[in-house]
Coordinates of N, CA, C and O in Angstrom, one line a residue:
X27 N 0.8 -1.2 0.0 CA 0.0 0.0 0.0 C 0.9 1.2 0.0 O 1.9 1.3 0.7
X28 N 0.6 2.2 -0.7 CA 1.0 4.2 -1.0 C 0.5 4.5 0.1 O -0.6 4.0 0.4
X29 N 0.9 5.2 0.8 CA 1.2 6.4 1.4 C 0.8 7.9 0.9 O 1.8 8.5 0.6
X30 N -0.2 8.6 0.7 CA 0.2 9.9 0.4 C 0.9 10.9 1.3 O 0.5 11.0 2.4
X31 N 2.1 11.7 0.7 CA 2.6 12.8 1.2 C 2.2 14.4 0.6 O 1.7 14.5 -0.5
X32 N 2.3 15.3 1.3 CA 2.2 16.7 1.1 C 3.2 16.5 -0.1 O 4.2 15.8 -0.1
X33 N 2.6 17.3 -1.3 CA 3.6 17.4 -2.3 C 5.2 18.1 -1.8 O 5.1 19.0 -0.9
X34 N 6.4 17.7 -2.2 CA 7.8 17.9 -2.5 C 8.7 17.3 -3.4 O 8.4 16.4 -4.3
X35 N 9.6 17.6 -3.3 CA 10.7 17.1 -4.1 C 11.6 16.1 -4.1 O 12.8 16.3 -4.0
X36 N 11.2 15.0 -4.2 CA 11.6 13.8 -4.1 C 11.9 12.5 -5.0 O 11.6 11.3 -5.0
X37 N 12.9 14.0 -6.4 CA 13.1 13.3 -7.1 C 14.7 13.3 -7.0 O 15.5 14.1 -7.5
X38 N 14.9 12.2 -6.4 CA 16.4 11.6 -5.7 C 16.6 10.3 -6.8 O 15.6 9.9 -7.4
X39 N 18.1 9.7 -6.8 CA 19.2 10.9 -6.6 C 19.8 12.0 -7.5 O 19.5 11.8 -8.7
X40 N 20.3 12.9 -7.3 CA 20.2 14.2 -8.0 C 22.2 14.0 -8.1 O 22.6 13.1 -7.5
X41 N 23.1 14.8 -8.7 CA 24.4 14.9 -8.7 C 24.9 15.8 -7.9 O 24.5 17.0 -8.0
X42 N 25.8 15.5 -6.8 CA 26.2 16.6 -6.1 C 27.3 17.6 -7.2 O 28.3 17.3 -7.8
X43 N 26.8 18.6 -6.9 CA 27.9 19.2 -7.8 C 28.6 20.7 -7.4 O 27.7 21.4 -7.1
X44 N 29.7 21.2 -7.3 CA 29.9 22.7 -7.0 C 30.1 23.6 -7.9 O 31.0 23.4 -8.7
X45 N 29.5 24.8 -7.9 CA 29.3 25.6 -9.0 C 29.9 26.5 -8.5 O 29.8 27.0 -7.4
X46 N 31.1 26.7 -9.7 CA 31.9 27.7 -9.7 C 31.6 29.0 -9.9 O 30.6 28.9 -10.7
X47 N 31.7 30.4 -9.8 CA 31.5 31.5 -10.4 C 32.4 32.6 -9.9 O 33.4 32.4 -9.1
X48 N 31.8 33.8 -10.6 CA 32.7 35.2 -10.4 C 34.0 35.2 -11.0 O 34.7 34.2 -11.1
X49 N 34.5 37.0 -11.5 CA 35.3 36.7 -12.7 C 36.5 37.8 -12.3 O 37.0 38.7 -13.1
X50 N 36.7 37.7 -11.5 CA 37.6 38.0 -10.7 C 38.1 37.1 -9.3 O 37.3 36.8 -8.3
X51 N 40.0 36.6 -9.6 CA 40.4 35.6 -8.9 C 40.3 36.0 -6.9 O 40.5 35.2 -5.9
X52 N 40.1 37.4 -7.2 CA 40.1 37.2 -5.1 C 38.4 37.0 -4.8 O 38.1 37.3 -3.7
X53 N 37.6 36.8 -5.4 CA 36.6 37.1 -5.4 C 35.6 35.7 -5.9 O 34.4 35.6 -5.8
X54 N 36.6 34.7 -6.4 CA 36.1 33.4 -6.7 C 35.6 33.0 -5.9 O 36.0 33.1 -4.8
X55 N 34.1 32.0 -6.4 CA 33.2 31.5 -5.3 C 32.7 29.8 -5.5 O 32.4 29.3 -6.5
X56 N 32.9 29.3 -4.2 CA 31.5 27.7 -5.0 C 30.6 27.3 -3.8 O 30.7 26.9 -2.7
X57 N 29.9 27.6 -4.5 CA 28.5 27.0 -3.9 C 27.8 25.8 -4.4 O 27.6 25.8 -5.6
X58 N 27.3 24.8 -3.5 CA 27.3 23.5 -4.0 C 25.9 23.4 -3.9 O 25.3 24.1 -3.0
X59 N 24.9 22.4 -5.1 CA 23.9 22.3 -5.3 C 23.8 21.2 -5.9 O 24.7 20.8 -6.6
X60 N 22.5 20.5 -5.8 CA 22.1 19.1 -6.1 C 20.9 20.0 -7.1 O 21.2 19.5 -8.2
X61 N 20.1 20.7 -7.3 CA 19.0 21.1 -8.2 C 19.5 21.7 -9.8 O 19.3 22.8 -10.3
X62 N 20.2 20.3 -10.3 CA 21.0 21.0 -11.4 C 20.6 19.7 -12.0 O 20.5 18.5 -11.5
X63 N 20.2 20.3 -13.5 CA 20.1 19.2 -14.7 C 20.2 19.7 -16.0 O 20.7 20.8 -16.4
X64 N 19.6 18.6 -16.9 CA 19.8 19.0 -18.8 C 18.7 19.4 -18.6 O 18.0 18.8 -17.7
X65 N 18.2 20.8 -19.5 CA 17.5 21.2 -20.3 C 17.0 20.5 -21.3 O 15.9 19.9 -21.3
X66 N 18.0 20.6 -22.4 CA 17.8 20.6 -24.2 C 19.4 19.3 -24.4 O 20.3 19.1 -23.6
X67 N 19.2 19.0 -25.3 CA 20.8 18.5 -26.2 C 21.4 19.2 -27.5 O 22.5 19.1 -27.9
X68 N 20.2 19.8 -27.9 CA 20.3 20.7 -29.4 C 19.4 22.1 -29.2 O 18.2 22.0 -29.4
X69 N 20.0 23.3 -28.9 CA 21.4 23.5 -28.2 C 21.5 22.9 -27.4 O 20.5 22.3 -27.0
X70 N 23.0 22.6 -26.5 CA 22.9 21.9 -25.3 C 23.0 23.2 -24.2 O 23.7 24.2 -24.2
X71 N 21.9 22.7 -23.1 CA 21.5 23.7 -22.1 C 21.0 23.1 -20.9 O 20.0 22.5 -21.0
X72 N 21.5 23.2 -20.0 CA 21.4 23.0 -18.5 C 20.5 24.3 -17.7 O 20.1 25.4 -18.1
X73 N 20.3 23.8 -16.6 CA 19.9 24.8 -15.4 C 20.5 24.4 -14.1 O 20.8 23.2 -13.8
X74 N 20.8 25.6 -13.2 CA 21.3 25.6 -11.9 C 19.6 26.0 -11.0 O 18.7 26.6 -11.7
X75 N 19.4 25.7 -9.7 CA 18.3 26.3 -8.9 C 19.0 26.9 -7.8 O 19.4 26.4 -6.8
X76 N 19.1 27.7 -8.0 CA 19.4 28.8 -6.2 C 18.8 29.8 -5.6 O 18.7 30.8 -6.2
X77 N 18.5 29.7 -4.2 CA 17.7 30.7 -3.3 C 18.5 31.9 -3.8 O 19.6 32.1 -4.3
X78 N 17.6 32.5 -3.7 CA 17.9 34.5 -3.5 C 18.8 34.7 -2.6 O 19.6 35.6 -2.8
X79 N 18.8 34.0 -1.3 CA 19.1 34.5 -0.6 C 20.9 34.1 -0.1 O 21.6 34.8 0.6
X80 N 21.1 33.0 -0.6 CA 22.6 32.7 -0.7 C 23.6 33.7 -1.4 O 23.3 34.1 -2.6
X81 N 24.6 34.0 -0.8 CA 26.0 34.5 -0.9 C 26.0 34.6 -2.3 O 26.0 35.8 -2.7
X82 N 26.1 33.7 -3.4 CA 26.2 33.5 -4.5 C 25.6 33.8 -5.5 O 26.0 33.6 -6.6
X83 N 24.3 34.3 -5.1 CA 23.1 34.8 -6.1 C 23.5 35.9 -6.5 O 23.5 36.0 -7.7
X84 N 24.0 37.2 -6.0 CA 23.9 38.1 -6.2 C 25.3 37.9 -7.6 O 25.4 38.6 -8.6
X85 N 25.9 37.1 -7.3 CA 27.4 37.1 -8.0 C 26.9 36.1 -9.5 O 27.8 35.8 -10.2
X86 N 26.4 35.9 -9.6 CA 25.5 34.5 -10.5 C 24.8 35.6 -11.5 O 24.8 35.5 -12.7
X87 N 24.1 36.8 -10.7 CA 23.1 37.2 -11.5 C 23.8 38.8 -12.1 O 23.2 39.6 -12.9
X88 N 25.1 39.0 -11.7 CA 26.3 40.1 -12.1 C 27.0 39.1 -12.9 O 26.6 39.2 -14.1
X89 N 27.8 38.5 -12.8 CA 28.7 37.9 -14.1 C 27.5 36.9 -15.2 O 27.8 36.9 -16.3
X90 N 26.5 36.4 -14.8 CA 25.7 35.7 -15.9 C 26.5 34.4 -16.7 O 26.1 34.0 -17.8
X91 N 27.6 33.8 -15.8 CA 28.1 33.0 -15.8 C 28.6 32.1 -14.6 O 28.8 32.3 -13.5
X92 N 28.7 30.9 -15.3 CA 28.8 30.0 -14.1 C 30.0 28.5 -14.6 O 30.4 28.5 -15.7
X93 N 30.3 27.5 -13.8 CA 30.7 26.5 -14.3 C 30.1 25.1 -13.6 O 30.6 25.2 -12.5
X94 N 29.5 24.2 -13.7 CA 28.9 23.1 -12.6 C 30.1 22.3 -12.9 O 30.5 22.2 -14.1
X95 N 30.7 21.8 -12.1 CA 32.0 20.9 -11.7 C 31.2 19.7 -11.1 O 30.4 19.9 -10.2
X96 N 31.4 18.6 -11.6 CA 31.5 17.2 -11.3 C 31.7 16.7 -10.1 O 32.7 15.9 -10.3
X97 N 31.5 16.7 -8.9 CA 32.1 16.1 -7.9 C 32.4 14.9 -8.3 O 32.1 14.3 -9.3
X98 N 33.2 14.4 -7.1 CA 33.8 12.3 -6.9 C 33.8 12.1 -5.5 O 34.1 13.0 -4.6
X99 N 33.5 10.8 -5.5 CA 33.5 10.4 -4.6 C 35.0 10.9 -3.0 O 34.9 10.9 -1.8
X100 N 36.1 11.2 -3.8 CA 37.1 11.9 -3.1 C 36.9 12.7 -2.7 O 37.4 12.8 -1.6
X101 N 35.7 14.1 -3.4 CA 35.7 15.6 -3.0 C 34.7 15.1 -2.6 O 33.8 15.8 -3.0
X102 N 34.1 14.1 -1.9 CA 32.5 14.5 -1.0 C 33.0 15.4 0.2 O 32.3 16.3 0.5
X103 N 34.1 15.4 0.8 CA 34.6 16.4 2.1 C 34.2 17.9 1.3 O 33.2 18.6 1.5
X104 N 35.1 18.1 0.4 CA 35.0 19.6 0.1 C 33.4 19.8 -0.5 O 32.8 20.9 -0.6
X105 N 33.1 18.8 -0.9 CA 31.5 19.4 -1.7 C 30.4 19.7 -0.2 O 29.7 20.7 -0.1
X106 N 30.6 19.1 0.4 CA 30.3 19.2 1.4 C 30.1 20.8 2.3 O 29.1 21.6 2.3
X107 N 31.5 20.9 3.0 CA 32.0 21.9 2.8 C 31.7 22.9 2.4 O 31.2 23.8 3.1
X108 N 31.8 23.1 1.1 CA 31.5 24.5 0.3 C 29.6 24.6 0.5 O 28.9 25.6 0.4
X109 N 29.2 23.2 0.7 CA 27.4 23.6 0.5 C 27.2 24.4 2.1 O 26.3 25.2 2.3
X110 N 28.0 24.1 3.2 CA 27.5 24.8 4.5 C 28.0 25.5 4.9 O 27.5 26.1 5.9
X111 N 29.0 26.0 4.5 CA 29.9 27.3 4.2 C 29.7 28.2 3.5 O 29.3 27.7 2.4
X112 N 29.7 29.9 3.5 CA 29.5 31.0 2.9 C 30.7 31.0 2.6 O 31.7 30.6 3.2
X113 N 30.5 31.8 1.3 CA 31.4 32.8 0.7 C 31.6 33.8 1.1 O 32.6 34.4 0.7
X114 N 30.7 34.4 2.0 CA 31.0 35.7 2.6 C 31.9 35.7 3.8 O 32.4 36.7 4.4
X115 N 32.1 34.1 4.0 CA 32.8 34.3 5.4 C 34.1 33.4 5.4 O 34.9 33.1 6.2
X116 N 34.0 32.8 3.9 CA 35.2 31.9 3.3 C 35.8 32.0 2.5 O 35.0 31.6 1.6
X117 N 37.3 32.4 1.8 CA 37.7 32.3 0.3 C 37.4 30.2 0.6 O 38.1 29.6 1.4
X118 N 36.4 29.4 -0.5 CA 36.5 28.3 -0.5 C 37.7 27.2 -1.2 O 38.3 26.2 -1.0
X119 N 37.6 28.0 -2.0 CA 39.1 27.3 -2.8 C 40.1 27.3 -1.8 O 40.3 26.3 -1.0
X120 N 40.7 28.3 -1.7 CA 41.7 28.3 -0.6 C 41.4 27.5 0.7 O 42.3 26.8 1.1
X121 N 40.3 27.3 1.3 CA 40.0 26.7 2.7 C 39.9 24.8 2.4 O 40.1 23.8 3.2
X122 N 39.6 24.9 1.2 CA 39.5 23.4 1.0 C 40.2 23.0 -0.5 O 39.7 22.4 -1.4
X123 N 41.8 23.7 -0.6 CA 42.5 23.1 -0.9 C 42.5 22.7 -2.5 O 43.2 21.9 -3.1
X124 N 41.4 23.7 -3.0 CA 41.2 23.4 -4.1 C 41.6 24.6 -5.1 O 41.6 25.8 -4.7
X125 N 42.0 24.3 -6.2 CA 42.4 24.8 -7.7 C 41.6 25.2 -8.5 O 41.0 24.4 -9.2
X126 N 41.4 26.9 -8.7 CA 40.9 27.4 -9.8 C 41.6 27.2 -11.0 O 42.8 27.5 -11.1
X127 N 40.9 26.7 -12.0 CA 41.5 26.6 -13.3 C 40.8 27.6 -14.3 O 39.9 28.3 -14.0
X128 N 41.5 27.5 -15.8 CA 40.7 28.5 -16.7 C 40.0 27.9 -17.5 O 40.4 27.1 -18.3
X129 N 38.7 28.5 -17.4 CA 37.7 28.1 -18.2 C 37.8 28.3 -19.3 O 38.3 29.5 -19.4
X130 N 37.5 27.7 -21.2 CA 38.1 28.4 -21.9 C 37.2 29.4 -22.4 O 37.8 30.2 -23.1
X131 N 35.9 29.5 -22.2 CA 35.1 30.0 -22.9 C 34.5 31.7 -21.7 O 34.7 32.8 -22.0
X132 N 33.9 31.0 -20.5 CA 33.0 31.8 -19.4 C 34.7 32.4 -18.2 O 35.6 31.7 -17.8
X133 N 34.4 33.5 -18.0 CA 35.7 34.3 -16.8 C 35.2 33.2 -15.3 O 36.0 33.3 -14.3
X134 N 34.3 32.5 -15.2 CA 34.0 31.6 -14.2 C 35.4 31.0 -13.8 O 36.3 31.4 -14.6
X135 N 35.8 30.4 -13.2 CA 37.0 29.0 -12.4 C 36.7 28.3 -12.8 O 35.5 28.5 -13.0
X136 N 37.0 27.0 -13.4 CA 36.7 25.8 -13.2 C 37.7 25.4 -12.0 O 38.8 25.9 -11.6
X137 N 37.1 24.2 -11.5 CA 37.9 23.4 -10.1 C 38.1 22.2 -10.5 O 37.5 21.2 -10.8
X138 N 40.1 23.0 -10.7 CA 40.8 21.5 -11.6 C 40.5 20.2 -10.9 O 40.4 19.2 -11.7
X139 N 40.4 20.1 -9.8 CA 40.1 18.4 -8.9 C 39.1 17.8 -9.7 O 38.9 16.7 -10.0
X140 N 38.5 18.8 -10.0 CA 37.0 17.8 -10.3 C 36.8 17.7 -12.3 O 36.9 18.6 -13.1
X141 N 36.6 16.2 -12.6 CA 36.7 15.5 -13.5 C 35.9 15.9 -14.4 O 36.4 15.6 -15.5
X142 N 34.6 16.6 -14.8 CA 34.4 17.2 -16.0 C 33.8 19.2 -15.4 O 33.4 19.6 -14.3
X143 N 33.9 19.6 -15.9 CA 33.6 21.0 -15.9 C 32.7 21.6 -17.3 O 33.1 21.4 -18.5
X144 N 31.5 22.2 -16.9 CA 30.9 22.2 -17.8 C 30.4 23.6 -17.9 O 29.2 23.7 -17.5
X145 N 31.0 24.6 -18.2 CA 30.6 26.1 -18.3 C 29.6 26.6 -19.5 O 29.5 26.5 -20.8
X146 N 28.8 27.5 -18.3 CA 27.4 27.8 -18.8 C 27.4 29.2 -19.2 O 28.4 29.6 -18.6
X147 N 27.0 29.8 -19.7 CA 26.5 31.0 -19.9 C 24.8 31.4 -19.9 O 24.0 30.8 -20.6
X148 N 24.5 32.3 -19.0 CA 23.0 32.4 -18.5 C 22.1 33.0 -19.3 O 22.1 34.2 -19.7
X149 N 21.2 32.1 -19.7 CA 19.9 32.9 -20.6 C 19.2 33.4 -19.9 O 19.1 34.6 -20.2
X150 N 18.6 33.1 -19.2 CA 17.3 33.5 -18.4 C 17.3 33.0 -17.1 O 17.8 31.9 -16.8
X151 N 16.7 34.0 -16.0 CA 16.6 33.7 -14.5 C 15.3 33.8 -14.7 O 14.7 34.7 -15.4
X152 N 14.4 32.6 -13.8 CA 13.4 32.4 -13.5 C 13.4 32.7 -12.1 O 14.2 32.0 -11.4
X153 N 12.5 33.5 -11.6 CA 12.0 33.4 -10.1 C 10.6 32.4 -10.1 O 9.6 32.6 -10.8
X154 N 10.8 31.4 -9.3 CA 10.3 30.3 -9.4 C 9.2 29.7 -7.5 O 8.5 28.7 -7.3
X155 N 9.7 31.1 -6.5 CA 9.6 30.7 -5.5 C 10.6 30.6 -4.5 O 11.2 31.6 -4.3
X156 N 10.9 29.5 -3.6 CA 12.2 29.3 -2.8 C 13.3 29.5 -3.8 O 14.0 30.4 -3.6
X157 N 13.6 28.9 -4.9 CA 14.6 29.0 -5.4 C 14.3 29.3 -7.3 O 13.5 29.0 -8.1
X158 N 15.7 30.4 -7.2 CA 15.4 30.9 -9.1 C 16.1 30.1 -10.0 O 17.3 29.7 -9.7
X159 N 15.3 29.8 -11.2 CA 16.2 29.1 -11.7 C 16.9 30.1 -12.7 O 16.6 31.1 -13.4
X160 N 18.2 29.1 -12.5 CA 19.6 29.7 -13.8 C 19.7 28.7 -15.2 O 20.5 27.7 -15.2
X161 N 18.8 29.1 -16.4 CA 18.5 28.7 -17.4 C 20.1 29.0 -18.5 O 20.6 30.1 -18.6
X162 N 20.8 28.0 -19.1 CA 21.7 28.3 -19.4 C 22.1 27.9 -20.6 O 21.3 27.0 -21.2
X163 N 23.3 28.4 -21.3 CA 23.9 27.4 -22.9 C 25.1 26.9 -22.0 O 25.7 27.6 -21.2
X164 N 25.3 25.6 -22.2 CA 26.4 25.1 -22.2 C 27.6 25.5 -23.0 O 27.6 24.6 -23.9
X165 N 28.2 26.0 -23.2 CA 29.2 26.6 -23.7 C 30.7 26.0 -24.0 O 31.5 26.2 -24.9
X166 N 30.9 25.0 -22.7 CA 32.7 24.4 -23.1 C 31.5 23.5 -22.1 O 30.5 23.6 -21.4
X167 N 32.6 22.4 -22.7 CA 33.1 21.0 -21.4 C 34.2 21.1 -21.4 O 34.8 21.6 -22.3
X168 N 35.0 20.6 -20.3 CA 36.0 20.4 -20.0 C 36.4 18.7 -19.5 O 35.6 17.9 -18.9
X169 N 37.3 18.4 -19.8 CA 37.1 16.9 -18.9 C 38.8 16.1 -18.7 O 39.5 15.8 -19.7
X170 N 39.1 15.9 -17.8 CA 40.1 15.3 -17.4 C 40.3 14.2 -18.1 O 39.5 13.3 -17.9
X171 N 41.4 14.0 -19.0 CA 42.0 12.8 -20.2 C 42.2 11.7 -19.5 O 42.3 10.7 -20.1
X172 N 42.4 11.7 -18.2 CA 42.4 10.2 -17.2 C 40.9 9.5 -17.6 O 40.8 8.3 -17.8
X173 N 39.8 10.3 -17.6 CA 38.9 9.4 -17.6 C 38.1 9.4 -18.7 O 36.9 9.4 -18.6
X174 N 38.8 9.3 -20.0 CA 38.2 9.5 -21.1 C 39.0 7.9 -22.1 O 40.2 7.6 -22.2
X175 N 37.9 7.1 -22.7 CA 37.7 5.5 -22.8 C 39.0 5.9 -24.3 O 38.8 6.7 -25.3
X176 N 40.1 5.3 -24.0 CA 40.7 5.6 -25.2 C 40.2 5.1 -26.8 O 40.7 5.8 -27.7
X177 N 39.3 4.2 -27.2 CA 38.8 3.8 -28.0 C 37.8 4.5 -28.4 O 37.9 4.9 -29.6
X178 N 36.6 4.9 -27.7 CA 35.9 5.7 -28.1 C 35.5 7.2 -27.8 O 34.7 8.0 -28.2
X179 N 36.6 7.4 -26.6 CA 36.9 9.1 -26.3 C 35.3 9.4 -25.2 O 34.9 10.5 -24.9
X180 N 34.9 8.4 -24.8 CA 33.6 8.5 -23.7 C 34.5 8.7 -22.7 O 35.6 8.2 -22.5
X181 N 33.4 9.9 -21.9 CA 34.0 10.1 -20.0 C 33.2 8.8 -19.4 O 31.9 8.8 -19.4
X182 N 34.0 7.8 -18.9 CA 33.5 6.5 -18.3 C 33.9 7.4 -16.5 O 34.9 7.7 -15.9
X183 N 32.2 7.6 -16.2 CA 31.6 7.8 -15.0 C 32.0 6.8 -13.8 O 32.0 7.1 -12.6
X184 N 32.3 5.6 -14.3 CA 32.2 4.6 -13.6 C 34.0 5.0 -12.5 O 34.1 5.0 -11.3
X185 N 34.9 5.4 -13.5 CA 36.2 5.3 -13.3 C 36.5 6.7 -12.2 O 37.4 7.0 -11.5
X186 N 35.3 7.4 -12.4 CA 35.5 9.1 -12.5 C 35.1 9.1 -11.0 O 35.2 10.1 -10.4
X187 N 34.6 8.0 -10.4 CA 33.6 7.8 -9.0 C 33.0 9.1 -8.6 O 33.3 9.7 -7.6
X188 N 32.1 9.5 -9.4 CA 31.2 10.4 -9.7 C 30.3 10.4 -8.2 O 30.3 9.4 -7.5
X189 N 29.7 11.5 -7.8 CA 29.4 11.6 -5.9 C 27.8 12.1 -7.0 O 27.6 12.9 -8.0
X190 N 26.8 11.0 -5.8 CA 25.0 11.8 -6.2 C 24.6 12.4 -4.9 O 25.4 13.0 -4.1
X191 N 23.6 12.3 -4.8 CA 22.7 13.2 -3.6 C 21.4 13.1 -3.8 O 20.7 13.5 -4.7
X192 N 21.0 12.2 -2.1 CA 19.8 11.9 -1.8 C 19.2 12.2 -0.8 O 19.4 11.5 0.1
X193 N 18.3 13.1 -0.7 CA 17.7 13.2 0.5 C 18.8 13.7 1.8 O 19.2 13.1 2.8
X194 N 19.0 14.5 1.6 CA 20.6 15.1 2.7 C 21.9 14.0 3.1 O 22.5 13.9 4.2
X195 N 22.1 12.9 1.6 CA 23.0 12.3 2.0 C 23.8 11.6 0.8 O 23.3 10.9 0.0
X196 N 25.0 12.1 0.9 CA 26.0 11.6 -0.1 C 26.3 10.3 -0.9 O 26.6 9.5 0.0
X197 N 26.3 9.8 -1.6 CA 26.2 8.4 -2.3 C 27.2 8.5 -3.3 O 27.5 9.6 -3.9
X198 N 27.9 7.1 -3.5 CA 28.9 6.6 -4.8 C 27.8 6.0 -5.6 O 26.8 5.5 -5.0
X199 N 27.9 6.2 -7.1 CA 27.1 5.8 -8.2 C 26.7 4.1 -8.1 O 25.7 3.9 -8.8
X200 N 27.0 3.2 -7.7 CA 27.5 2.0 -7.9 C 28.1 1.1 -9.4 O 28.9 1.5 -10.2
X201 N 27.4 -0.2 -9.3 CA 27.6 -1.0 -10.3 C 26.6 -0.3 -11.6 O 25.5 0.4 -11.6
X202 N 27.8 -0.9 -12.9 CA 26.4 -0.7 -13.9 C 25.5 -1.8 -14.6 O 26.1 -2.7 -15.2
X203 N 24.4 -1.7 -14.6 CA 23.5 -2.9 -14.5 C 22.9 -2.9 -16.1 O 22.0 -3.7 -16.5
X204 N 23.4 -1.7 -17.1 CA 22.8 -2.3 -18.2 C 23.1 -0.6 -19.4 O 23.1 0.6 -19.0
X205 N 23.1 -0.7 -20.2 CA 23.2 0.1 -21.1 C 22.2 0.6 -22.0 O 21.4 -0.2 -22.4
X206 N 22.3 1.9 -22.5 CA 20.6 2.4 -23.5 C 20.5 1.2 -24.5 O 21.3 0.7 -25.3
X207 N 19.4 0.9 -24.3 CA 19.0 0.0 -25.5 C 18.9 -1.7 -25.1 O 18.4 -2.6 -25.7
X208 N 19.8 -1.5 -23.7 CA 20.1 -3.4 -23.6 C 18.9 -4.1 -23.4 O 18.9 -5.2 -23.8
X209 N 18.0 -3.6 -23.0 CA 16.3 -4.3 -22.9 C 15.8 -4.8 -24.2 O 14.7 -5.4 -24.4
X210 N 16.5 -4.5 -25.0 CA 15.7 -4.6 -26.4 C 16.9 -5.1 -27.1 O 16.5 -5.0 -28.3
X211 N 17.7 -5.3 -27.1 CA 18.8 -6.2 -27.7 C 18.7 -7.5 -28.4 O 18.8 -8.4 -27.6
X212 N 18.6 -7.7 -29.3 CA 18.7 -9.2 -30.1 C 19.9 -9.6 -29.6 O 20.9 -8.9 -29.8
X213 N 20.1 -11.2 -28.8 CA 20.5 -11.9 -28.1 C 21.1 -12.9 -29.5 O 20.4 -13.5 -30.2
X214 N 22.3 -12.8 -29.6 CA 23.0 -13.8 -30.2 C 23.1 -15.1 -30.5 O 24.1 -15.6 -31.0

């Protein structure tokens, strides 16, 4: 038997990820967020969700750029970290040991630790309620050549120990149990 609940958000698991911004290096920021996904694939276009009222909005909605950095299972400490921690009261890179890199496209950071980097450029801010969304073009990927399949040049997730987020709690991706299409595969 169901259960009904008060409608929320309880579509887990989501990617932990830390979003880089600001375009000026004493001034660089990350703020970490799980309410990030694809849009479109043609253009390719993502969205970030963030309160008004975090440190980072104000800086998000002045440069109109951003980068969502990939966590792993390694950076769950710093992803962490940067989500309960202010920018107003932390340089975060510095405090957690982490590396601004250059983005090729957006004045954003990317954070060399982390295995793909995917810099956005912002179309449209929706005020949405608790949180606005940051409607965006993907603009560059970036991605660390350690985890890219030398045969076919795919980023293998699996290798990359990619970090999700459920319900206020950190998770490794696990095993993979099956590939697009394997349901429907003519069997040899």
């Amino acid at each position: 038997m169901k259960v009904n609940w008060k409608p929320g958000t309880m579509i887990y698991p989501l990617p932990a990820v830390m979003i880089s911004c600001d375009s000026k290096p004493e001034e660089y920021n990350i703020i970490t967020a799980s309410w990030v996904g694809t849009i479109c694939t043609n253009p390719p276009m993502c969205y970030i969700s963030i309160r008004p009222e975090r440190h980072s909005y104000p800086v998000l909605v002045k440069n109109m750029e951003f980068v969502i950095n990939l966590t792993t299972e390694a950076l769950a400490y710093q992803t962490d970290w940067c989500g309960v921690n202010s920018g107003k009261d932390h340089n975060k890179f510095a405090a957690m040991g982490l590396t601004p890199g250059k983005s090729s496209i957006v004045s954003a950071p990317t954070i060399e630790e982390c295995p793909l980097c995917i810099e956005c450029r912002v179309k449209e801010v929706l005020a949405l309620g608790s949180h606005d969304m940051f409607i965006a073009d993907v603009v560059n990927v970036q991605a660390d050549d350690q985890y890219l399949d030398p045969g076919t040049g795919a980023f293998d997730m699996q290798r990359a120990g990619l970090l999700a987020y459920s319900h206020g709690k950190y998770y490794s991706l696990g095993e993979i149990i099956g590939t697009f299409g394997w349901s429907v595969k003519k069997k040899k």
